[in-house]
mmCIF file of C-alpha atoms in Angstrom:
data_model
loop_
_atom_site.group_PDB
_atom_site.id
_atom_site.type_symbol
_atom_site.label_atom_id
_atom_site.label_comp_id
_atom_site.label_asym_id
_atom_site.label_seq_id
_atom_site.Cartn_x
_atom_site.Cartn_y
_atom_site.Cartn_z
ATOM 1 C CA MET A 24 -172.351 -40.612 -203.494
ATOM 2 C CA MET A 25 -169.052 -39.078 -204.730
ATOM 3 C CA ASN A 26 -166.384 -41.602 -205.704
ATOM 4 C CA SER A 27 -162.700 -41.113 -204.940
ATOM 5 C CA LEU A 28 -161.846 -39.886 -208.460
ATOM 6 C CA GLU A 29 -164.479 -37.142 -208.345
ATOM 7 C CA LEU A 30 -163.367 -36.228 -204.811
ATOM 8 C CA MET A 31 -159.768 -35.860 -205.960
ATOM 9 C CA ARG A 32 -160.830 -33.688 -208.864
ATOM 10 C CA LYS A 33 -162.847 -31.416 -206.509
ATOM 11 C CA ARG A 34 -159.792 -31.080 -204.249
ATOM 12 C CA LEU A 35 -157.541 -30.237 -207.168
ATOM 13 C CA GLU A 36 -159.981 -27.584 -208.445
ATOM 14 C CA PHE A 37 -160.244 -26.119 -204.943
ATOM 15 C CA ASN A 38 -156.465 -25.826 -204.753
ATOM 16 C CA GLY A 39 -156.192 -24.075 -208.140
ATOM 17 C CA GLY A 40 -156.903 -26.561 -210.926
ATOM 18 C CA ILE A 41 -156.010 -29.804 -212.503
ATOM 19 C CA ARG A 42 -152.625 -28.598 -213.721
ATOM 20 C CA GLN A 43 -149.852 -28.505 -211.171
ATOM 21 C CA GLU A 44 -148.756 -25.077 -212.402
ATOM 22 C CA ASP A 45 -152.223 -23.630 -211.674
ATOM 23 C CA ARG A 46 -152.089 -25.017 -208.117
ATOM 24 C CA MET A 47 -148.589 -23.495 -207.608
ATOM 25 C CA ILE A 48 -149.865 -20.081 -208.835
ATOM 26 C CA LYS A 49 -152.833 -20.168 -206.453
ATOM 27 C CA GLY A 50 -150.619 -21.231 -203.569
ATOM 28 C CA LYS A 51 -148.196 -18.409 -204.231
ATOM 29 C CA TYR A 52 -151.088 -15.930 -204.558
ATOM 30 C CA GLU A 53 -152.504 -16.954 -201.188
ATOM 31 C CA THR A 54 -149.018 -16.572 -199.651
ATOM 32 C CA PHE A 55 -148.819 -13.151 -201.254
ATOM 33 C CA LEU A 56 -152.177 -12.069 -199.693
ATOM 34 C CA ARG A 57 -150.953 -13.147 -196.238
ATOM 35 C CA THR A 58 -147.695 -11.254 -196.791
ATOM 36 C CA LEU A 59 -149.614 -8.077 -197.596
ATOM 37 C CA GLN A 60 -151.115 -8.155 -194.110
ATOM 38 C CA PHE A 61 -148.148 -9.081 -192.019
ATOM 39 C CA SER A 62 -144.966 -8.146 -193.908
ATOM 40 C CA TYR A 63 -142.723 -5.330 -192.746
ATOM 41 C CA GLN A 64 -142.607 -4.201 -196.424
ATOM 42 C CA GLY A 65 -146.378 -3.967 -196.865
ATOM 43 C CA VAL A 66 -147.478 -0.452 -197.867
ATOM 44 C CA ASN A 67 -150.536 1.542 -198.883
ATOM 45 C CA ALA A 68 -150.544 2.638 -202.565
ATOM 46 C CA GLN A 69 -152.830 4.968 -204.535
ATOM 47 C CA LEU A 70 -152.948 5.325 -208.305
ATOM 48 C CA ILE A 71 -152.265 8.968 -209.133
ATOM 49 C CA GLN A 72 -151.612 9.257 -212.876
ATOM 50 C CA PRO A 73 -152.513 6.439 -215.253
ATOM 51 C CA HIS A 74 -150.227 6.279 -218.273
ATOM 52 C CA THR A 75 -153.095 7.335 -220.580
ATOM 53 C CA GLN A 76 -153.474 10.852 -219.203
ATOM 54 C CA CYS A 77 -151.623 13.929 -217.918
ATOM 55 C CA PHE A 78 -153.609 14.906 -214.805
ATOM 56 C CA ASP A 79 -153.776 13.558 -211.260
ATOM 57 C CA LEU A 80 -156.614 11.437 -209.952
ATOM 58 C CA ASP A 81 -158.083 12.470 -206.627
ATOM 59 C CA ASP A 82 -160.586 9.674 -205.983
ATOM 60 C CA SER A 83 -158.685 6.458 -206.636
ATOM 61 C CA PRO A 84 -158.832 3.885 -203.778
ATOM 62 C CA ILE A 85 -155.932 3.137 -201.438
ATOM 63 C CA VAL A 86 -154.779 -0.487 -201.810
ATOM 64 C CA ARG A 87 -152.161 -2.724 -200.237
ATOM 65 C CA ALA A 88 -148.937 -3.604 -201.964
ATOM 66 C CA LEU A 89 -145.382 -4.763 -201.309
ATOM 67 C CA ILE A 90 -142.399 -2.508 -202.002
ATOM 68 C CA THR A 91 -138.957 -4.169 -201.661
ATOM 69 C CA PRO A 92 -135.477 -2.621 -202.162
ATOM 70 C CA ASP A 93 -133.631 -2.798 -205.427
ATOM 71 C CA LYS A 94 -131.124 0.013 -206.268
ATOM 72 C CA THR A 95 -130.687 3.304 -204.548
ATOM 73 C CA LYS A 96 -128.246 5.786 -206.065
ATOM 74 C CA GLN A 97 -127.716 9.504 -205.562
ATOM 75 C CA ASP A 98 -129.547 10.361 -208.805
ATOM 76 C CA TYR A 99 -132.253 7.699 -208.887
ATOM 77 C CA ASP A 100 -134.122 5.363 -206.560
ATOM 78 C CA ASP A 101 -135.423 1.991 -207.922
ATOM 79 C CA LYS A 102 -137.550 -0.504 -206.033
ATOM 80 C CA ILE A 103 -139.757 -3.566 -206.716
ATOM 81 C CA LEU A 104 -143.527 -3.293 -206.546
ATOM 82 C CA SER A 105 -145.784 -6.338 -205.962
ATOM 83 C CA ILE A 106 -149.527 -5.808 -206.120
ATOM 84 C CA ASP A 107 -152.688 -7.751 -206.892
ATOM 85 C CA TYR A 108 -153.637 -7.847 -210.580
ATOM 86 C CA ARG A 109 -157.197 -6.858 -209.728
ATOM 87 C CA HIS A 110 -156.029 -3.319 -208.886
ATOM 88 C CA ASN A 111 -155.066 -2.768 -212.526
ATOM 89 C CA PHE A 112 -151.621 -1.204 -212.016
ATOM 90 C CA ASN A 113 -149.777 -1.154 -215.326
ATOM 91 C CA PRO A 114 -146.388 -0.069 -216.703
ATOM 92 C CA GLY A 115 -146.395 3.680 -217.220
ATOM 93 C CA ASP A 116 -148.672 4.361 -214.279
ATOM 94 C CA VAL A 117 -147.656 6.700 -211.450
ATOM 95 C CA PHE A 118 -148.810 5.906 -207.903
ATOM 96 C CA LYS A 119 -148.350 7.419 -204.500
ATOM 97 C CA TRP A 120 -146.674 5.588 -201.662
ATOM 98 C CA VAL A 121 -149.040 6.847 -198.993
ATOM 99 C CA GLY A 122 -146.912 6.283 -195.943
ATOM 100 C CA THR A 123 -143.956 8.308 -197.299
ATOM 101 C CA ASP A 124 -145.852 10.809 -199.474
ATOM 102 C CA SER A 125 -143.658 9.889 -202.436
ATOM 103 C CA TYR A 126 -144.532 9.190 -206.053
ATOM 104 C CA TRP A 127 -143.305 6.312 -208.205
ATOM 105 C CA LEU A 128 -143.412 5.364 -211.908
ATOM 106 C CA ILE A 129 -143.850 1.743 -212.919
ATOM 107 C CA TYR A 130 -141.445 1.310 -215.862
ATOM 108 C CA LEU A 131 -140.822 -2.453 -216.136
ATOM 109 C CA GLN A 132 -142.943 -5.517 -215.543
ATOM 110 C CA THR A 133 -141.664 -8.954 -214.565
ATOM 111 C CA LEU A 134 -143.641 -11.153 -216.970
ATOM 112 C CA THR A 135 -142.447 -14.362 -215.342
ATOM 113 C CA GLU A 136 -144.566 -13.624 -212.275
ATOM 114 C CA ASP A 137 -148.063 -15.114 -212.812
ATOM 115 C CA ALA A 138 -149.575 -14.929 -209.293
ATOM 116 C CA TYR A 139 -149.550 -11.136 -208.984
ATOM 117 C CA PHE A 140 -148.257 -8.018 -210.737
ATOM 118 C CA ARG A 141 -144.564 -7.432 -210.137
ATOM 119 C CA GLY A 142 -142.620 -4.540 -211.634
ATOM 120 C CA THR A 143 -139.670 -2.229 -211.253
ATOM 121 C CA ILE A 144 -140.478 1.313 -210.104
ATOM 122 C CA ARG A 145 -138.507 4.563 -210.060
ATOM 123 C CA ARG A 146 -139.188 7.498 -207.809
ATOM 124 C CA CYS A 147 -140.674 10.645 -209.402
ATOM 125 C CA ARG A 148 -139.560 13.763 -207.564
ATOM 126 C CA TYR A 149 -140.675 16.313 -210.142
ATOM 127 C CA LYS A 150 -143.393 17.347 -212.554
ATOM 128 C CA ILE A 151 -142.798 18.791 -216.022
ATOM 129 C CA LYS A 152 -145.070 21.437 -217.500
ATOM 130 C CA PHE A 153 -145.666 21.841 -221.227
ATOM 131 C CA LYS A 154 -148.240 23.130 -223.662
ATOM 132 C CA ASP A 155 -150.381 20.662 -225.612
ATOM 133 C CA GLU A 156 -151.432 21.113 -229.201
ATOM 134 C CA ASN A 157 -154.404 23.313 -228.100
ATOM 135 C CA GLY A 158 -152.175 25.658 -226.072
ATOM 136 C CA ASN A 159 -153.309 24.367 -222.698
ATOM 137 C CA VAL A 160 -150.657 23.969 -219.963
ATOM 138 C CA VAL A 161 -150.540 20.338 -218.715
ATOM 139 C CA THR A 162 -148.215 18.524 -216.368
ATOM 140 C CA THR A 163 -146.888 15.021 -216.048
ATOM 141 C CA TRP A 164 -144.945 13.226 -213.341
ATOM 142 C CA ALA A 165 -141.402 12.256 -214.390
ATOM 143 C CA ALA A 166 -138.470 10.350 -212.979
ATOM 144 C CA ILE A 167 -135.509 12.559 -213.861
ATOM 145 C CA ARG A 168 -131.837 11.725 -213.634
ATOM 146 C CA GLY A 169 -129.783 14.900 -213.337
ATOM 147 C CA PRO A 170 -126.736 16.010 -215.271
ATOM 148 C CA VAL A 171 -123.755 13.677 -215.170
ATOM 149 C CA GLU A 172 -121.320 16.145 -216.863
ATOM 150 C CA THR A 173 -118.405 17.272 -214.682
ATOM 151 C CA GLN A 174 -116.737 19.831 -216.964
ATOM 152 C CA ILE A 175 -117.711 23.068 -218.676
ATOM 153 C CA GLU A 176 -117.719 22.973 -222.459
ATOM 154 C CA SER A 177 -116.582 26.240 -224.018
ATOM 155 C CA ILE A 178 -115.274 27.892 -227.194
ATOM 156 C CA GLN A 179 -112.339 30.291 -227.030
ATOM 157 C CA LYS A 180 -111.258 32.562 -229.856
ATOM 158 C CA ASN A 181 -109.267 35.819 -229.840
ATOM 159 C CA GLN A 182 -109.125 35.783 -226.037
ATOM 160 C CA VAL A 183 -112.900 35.551 -225.835
ATOM 161 C CA ARG A 184 -114.330 32.485 -224.109
ATOM 162 C CA VAL A 185 -117.974 31.470 -224.518
ATOM 163 C CA ASP A 186 -119.504 28.612 -222.538
ATOM 164 C CA ARG A 187 -121.728 26.150 -224.386
ATOM 165 C CA PRO A 188 -124.717 24.584 -222.592
ATOM 166 C CA ASN A 189 -123.802 20.933 -222.332
ATOM 167 C CA LEU A 190 -125.735 19.499 -219.371
ATOM 168 C CA SER A 191 -128.032 16.537 -220.017
ATOM 169 C CA LEU A 192 -131.090 14.818 -218.509
ATOM 170 C CA ASN A 193 -132.509 11.327 -218.685
ATOM 171 C CA ILE A 194 -136.249 11.247 -218.129
ATOM 172 C CA LEU A 195 -138.850 8.509 -217.775
ATOM 173 C CA MET A 196 -142.549 9.525 -217.969
ATOM 174 C CA PRO A 197 -145.916 8.025 -218.821
ATOM 175 C CA LEU A 198 -146.429 7.525 -222.600
ATOM 176 C CA ASN A 199 -149.681 8.968 -223.901
ATOM 177 C CA GLU A 200 -150.869 11.110 -226.776
ATOM 178 C CA LYS A 201 -149.963 14.427 -225.136
ATOM 179 C CA THR A 202 -146.407 13.462 -224.019
ATOM 180 C CA LEU A 203 -145.643 11.780 -227.329
ATOM 181 C CA LYS A 204 -146.539 14.934 -229.245
ATOM 182 C CA ALA A 205 -144.874 17.335 -226.790
ATOM 183 C CA PHE A 206 -141.514 15.555 -226.449
ATOM 184 C CA LYS A 207 -140.529 15.024 -230.025
ATOM 185 C CA ARG A 208 -136.938 15.407 -231.224
ATOM 186 C CA TYR A 209 -135.850 19.088 -231.124
ATOM 187 C CA SER A 210 -138.812 20.173 -228.974
ATOM 188 C CA GLN A 211 -137.987 22.200 -225.912
ATOM 189 C CA PHE A 212 -139.219 22.468 -222.326
ATOM 190 C CA LEU A 213 -138.285 24.250 -219.067
ATOM 191 C CA PHE A 214 -137.143 22.500 -215.943
ATOM 192 C CA ALA A 215 -135.050 23.541 -212.913
ATOM 193 C CA GLY A 216 -134.629 27.048 -214.210
ATOM 194 C CA LYS A 217 -133.115 25.922 -217.556
ATOM 195 C CA CYS A 218 -134.329 25.273 -221.057
ATOM 196 C CA TRP A 219 -133.801 21.744 -222.398
ATOM 197 C CA GLN A 220 -134.017 20.383 -225.961
ATOM 198 C CA VAL A 221 -135.096 16.812 -226.627
ATOM 199 C CA GLN A 222 -132.327 14.894 -228.370
ATOM 200 C CA ALA A 223 -133.523 11.282 -228.465
ATOM 201 C CA PRO A 224 -137.071 10.282 -227.442
ATOM 202 C CA ASP A 225 -137.658 6.526 -227.129
ATOM 203 C CA SER A 226 -141.283 5.315 -227.207
ATOM 204 C CA ILE A 227 -140.432 1.774 -228.285
ATOM 205 C CA SER A 228 -138.255 0.099 -225.684
ATOM 206 C CA MET A 229 -140.639 0.133 -222.686
ATOM 207 C CA LYS A 230 -144.370 -0.500 -222.670
ATOM 208 C CA ASN A 231 -146.394 2.666 -221.832
ATOM 209 C CA VAL A 232 -143.167 4.573 -220.893
ATOM 210 C CA LEU A 233 -141.521 7.408 -222.796
ATOM 211 C CA GLU A 234 -137.768 7.787 -222.255
ATOM 212 C CA VAL A 235 -136.393 11.231 -223.149
ATOM 213 C CA ASN A 236 -132.767 12.236 -223.335
ATOM 214 C CA ALA A 237 -132.506 16.033 -223.294
ATOM 215 C CA GLU A 238 -129.648 18.554 -223.505
ATOM 216 C CA GLU A 239 -129.357 22.013 -222.050
ATOM 217 C CA TYR A 240 -130.475 24.768 -224.448
ATOM 218 C CA TYR A 241 -130.977 28.546 -224.566
ATOM 219 C CA ILE A 242 -133.894 30.269 -222.826
ATOM 220 C CA ASP A 243 -135.962 32.742 -224.807
ATOM 221 C CA ARG A 244 -136.772 35.394 -222.175
ATOM 222 C CA ASP A 245 -139.290 37.113 -224.475
ATOM 223 C CA THR A 246 -141.555 34.070 -224.829
ATOM 224 C CA ASP A 247 -140.682 31.606 -222.070
ATOM 225 C CA ASN A 248 -142.371 31.811 -218.658
ATOM 226 C CA ILE A 249 -139.369 31.150 -216.448
ATOM 227 C CA ASP A 250 -141.259 31.556 -213.142
ATOM 228 C CA ASP A 251 -143.865 28.899 -214.004
ATOM 229 C CA GLU A 252 -141.410 26.867 -216.110
ATOM 230 C CA VAL A 253 -143.575 26.774 -219.211
ATOM 231 C CA LYS A 254 -141.964 26.942 -222.651
ATOM 232 C CA ASN A 255 -143.615 29.709 -224.684
ATOM 233 C CA GLY A 256 -145.638 30.443 -221.579
ATOM 234 C CA LEU A 257 -145.665 34.202 -222.360
ATOM 235 C CA VAL A 258 -147.022 33.660 -225.865
ATOM 236 C CA ILE A 259 -150.704 34.553 -226.138
ATOM 237 C CA GLU A 260 -152.416 31.740 -227.985
ATOM 238 C CA PRO A 261 -154.661 32.848 -230.859
ATOM 239 C CA VAL A 262 -158.397 32.514 -230.349
ATOM 240 C CA ASP A 263 -160.730 31.152 -232.984
ATOM 241 C CA PRO A 264 -162.900 34.128 -234.050
ATOM 242 C CA THR A 265 -165.788 31.930 -235.326
ATOM 243 C CA PRO A 266 -165.761 28.777 -233.123
ATOM 244 C CA GLN A 267 -169.418 27.890 -233.779
ATOM 245 C CA THR A 268 -169.234 27.697 -237.571
ATOM 246 C CA LEU A 269 -170.091 24.440 -239.339
ATOM 247 C CA ILE A 270 -167.481 24.961 -242.070
ATOM 248 C CA LYS A 271 -164.671 22.475 -241.415
ATOM 249 C CA GLY A 272 -161.048 23.499 -241.905
ATOM 250 C CA ASN A 273 -158.109 25.248 -240.298
ATOM 251 C CA THR A 274 -158.757 28.738 -238.852
ATOM 252 C CA PHE A 275 -155.104 29.760 -238.974
ATOM 253 C CA ILE A 276 -153.303 29.369 -242.284
ATOM 254 C CA LYS A 277 -150.032 30.419 -243.954
ATOM 255 C CA PRO A 278 -149.540 32.553 -247.109
ATOM 256 C CA LYS A 279 -149.253 30.803 -250.431
ATOM 257 C CA ILE A 280 -150.268 27.397 -248.995
ATOM 258 C CA ALA A 281 -153.594 25.881 -250.134
ATOM 259 C CA GLU A 282 -156.066 24.886 -247.385
ATOM 260 C CA ARG A 283 -159.114 22.700 -247.885
ATOM 261 C CA TYR A 284 -162.568 23.473 -246.374
ATOM 262 C CA GLU A 285 -165.749 21.407 -246.207
ATOM 263 C CA ALA A 286 -169.338 22.658 -246.196
ATOM 264 C CA PRO A 287 -171.990 21.309 -243.793
ATOM 265 C CA ALA A 288 -174.321 20.241 -246.642
ATOM 266 C CA ALA A 289 -174.563 19.875 -250.435
ATOM 267 C CA ASN A 290 -175.719 22.167 -253.243
ATOM 268 C CA GLY A 291 -174.047 25.332 -251.922
ATOM 269 C CA ARG A 292 -171.857 28.116 -253.260
ATOM 270 C CA TRP A 293 -168.599 29.523 -251.870
ATOM 271 C CA LYS A 294 -167.646 33.194 -251.677
ATOM 272 C CA VAL A 295 -164.995 35.375 -250.114
ATOM 273 C CA LEU A 296 -166.355 38.595 -248.567
ATOM 274 C CA ASP A 297 -164.556 41.812 -249.365
ATOM 275 C CA ASN A 298 -161.936 42.385 -252.102
ATOM 276 C CA LEU A 299 -158.874 40.566 -250.773
ATOM 277 C CA PRO A 300 -155.969 38.585 -252.302
ATOM 278 C CA VAL A 301 -157.694 35.193 -251.926
ATOM 279 C CA CYS A 302 -158.042 32.585 -254.626
ATOM 280 C CA LEU A 303 -160.657 29.816 -254.563
ATOM 281 C CA THR A 304 -159.594 26.637 -256.378
ATOM 282 C CA SER A 305 -160.971 23.106 -256.742
ATOM 283 C CA VAL A 306 -164.441 24.383 -256.039
ATOM 284 C CA ASP A 307 -167.524 22.226 -255.869
ATOM 285 C CA ASP A 308 -170.762 22.452 -253.836
ATOM 286 C CA THR A 309 -169.265 20.873 -250.694
ATOM 287 C CA THR A 310 -165.474 21.565 -250.746
ATOM 288 C CA VAL A 311 -163.088 24.372 -251.728
ATOM 289 C CA GLU A 312 -159.365 25.059 -251.605
ATOM 290 C CA VAL A 313 -158.322 28.526 -250.475
ATOM 291 C CA VAL A 314 -154.938 30.251 -251.099
ATOM 292 C CA TRP A 315 -153.852 33.606 -249.712
ATOM 293 C CA ASN A 316 -151.736 35.074 -252.515
ATOM 294 C CA LYS A 317 -149.672 37.674 -250.663
ATOM 295 C CA MET A 318 -146.687 37.034 -248.382
ATOM 296 C CA THR A 319 -148.109 39.299 -245.700
ATOM 297 C CA SER A 320 -150.442 38.278 -242.919
ATOM 298 C CA GLY A 321 -154.096 39.184 -242.910
ATOM 299 C CA GLN A 322 -157.660 37.992 -242.358
ATOM 300 C CA PHE A 323 -160.735 37.252 -244.490
ATOM 301 C CA VAL A 324 -164.228 35.744 -244.272
ATOM 302 C CA LEU A 325 -165.157 32.620 -246.200
ATOM 303 C CA GLN A 326 -168.858 32.219 -246.858
ATOM 304 C CA TRP A 327 -170.962 29.212 -247.958
ATOM 305 C CA SER A 328 -174.725 29.206 -248.585
ATOM 306 C CA ASN A 329 -177.291 26.978 -250.287
ATOM 307 C CA GLY A 330 -180.323 29.250 -250.128
ATOM 308 C CA LEU A 331 -181.592 27.687 -246.887
ATOM 309 C CA GLN A 332 -178.437 27.824 -244.805
ATOM 310 C CA LEU A 333 -175.697 30.433 -244.483
ATOM 311 C CA GLU A 334 -172.352 29.785 -242.791
ATOM 312 C CA THR A 335 -169.221 32.012 -242.463
ATOM 313 C CA LYS A 336 -165.742 31.280 -241.201
ATOM 314 C CA THR A 337 -163.159 33.907 -240.352
ATOM 315 C CA ILE A 338 -159.730 32.728 -241.465
ATOM 316 C CA VAL A 339 -156.588 34.265 -240.060
ATOM 317 C CA VAL A 340 -153.426 34.342 -242.242
ATOM 318 C CA GLU A 341 -150.374 34.143 -240.013
ATOM 319 C CA SER A 342 -146.841 35.200 -240.783
ATOM 320 C CA LEU A 343 -144.902 32.652 -242.778
ATOM 321 C CA TYR A 344 -142.018 32.732 -240.244
#
């Protein structure tokens, strides 16, 4: 038969634990679950873009959450999200508020809330397109604050007046490998019919969130795809002429710069086909350094063989500028 001490322990464990703080957390969590069902501010939410990637999910479940008012301004809309930890919403994630068909970025988390996830969210009204390191066009949701400038900046000399692009943007977006590489300082992107240059990217201040401050820049109408808003969208990306080769190394190189290549096995010999201005240095049976000795562009074939296996790699020498 259970004594009174054991009975009290069972009751405490049922209510959350021996510690009073644990019982308070469980009580608040149970209140939160009831609020999800009956509160006027209860909503349906669906995870759309986790901070780790740059494409939309189409099969994530719809879950219940609370969205309460915070700050609403003409250039941004902030609210507070409260959701169960088990749904794995994190800072940097973008989710869809199903009832309003709107999209929101979680950019701050309230760490003092233990019972459930609580964070500050900002509405994302736009997507930004850019090319990744492989030349593929990708998109990311972004919370964008428009230009705050109220005057035209110009230069006047000898009765000639030239306007300088001086508008600016403040952008919050998910932080991942693709956005971190694409939005470096001095990099450019197209948005709202204009070209913008990144001035100050901040990947440190907020967890999983990249803040970008950008300034208006000049559009290159020969290379930029203005209709689809893709920087260098009219540039045809080079194609690897020998994608199946087992020789490791860069396909596209620059004149006068040494490039290193690795063979798929040992005990082989390197050779350059045709009589071209190519120098092989630091040669051994598995590695070689290649230098194109002219300042002009061109193309050559690097060959490796060991008697049993023969591999070739076509190397393209691009213009130095």
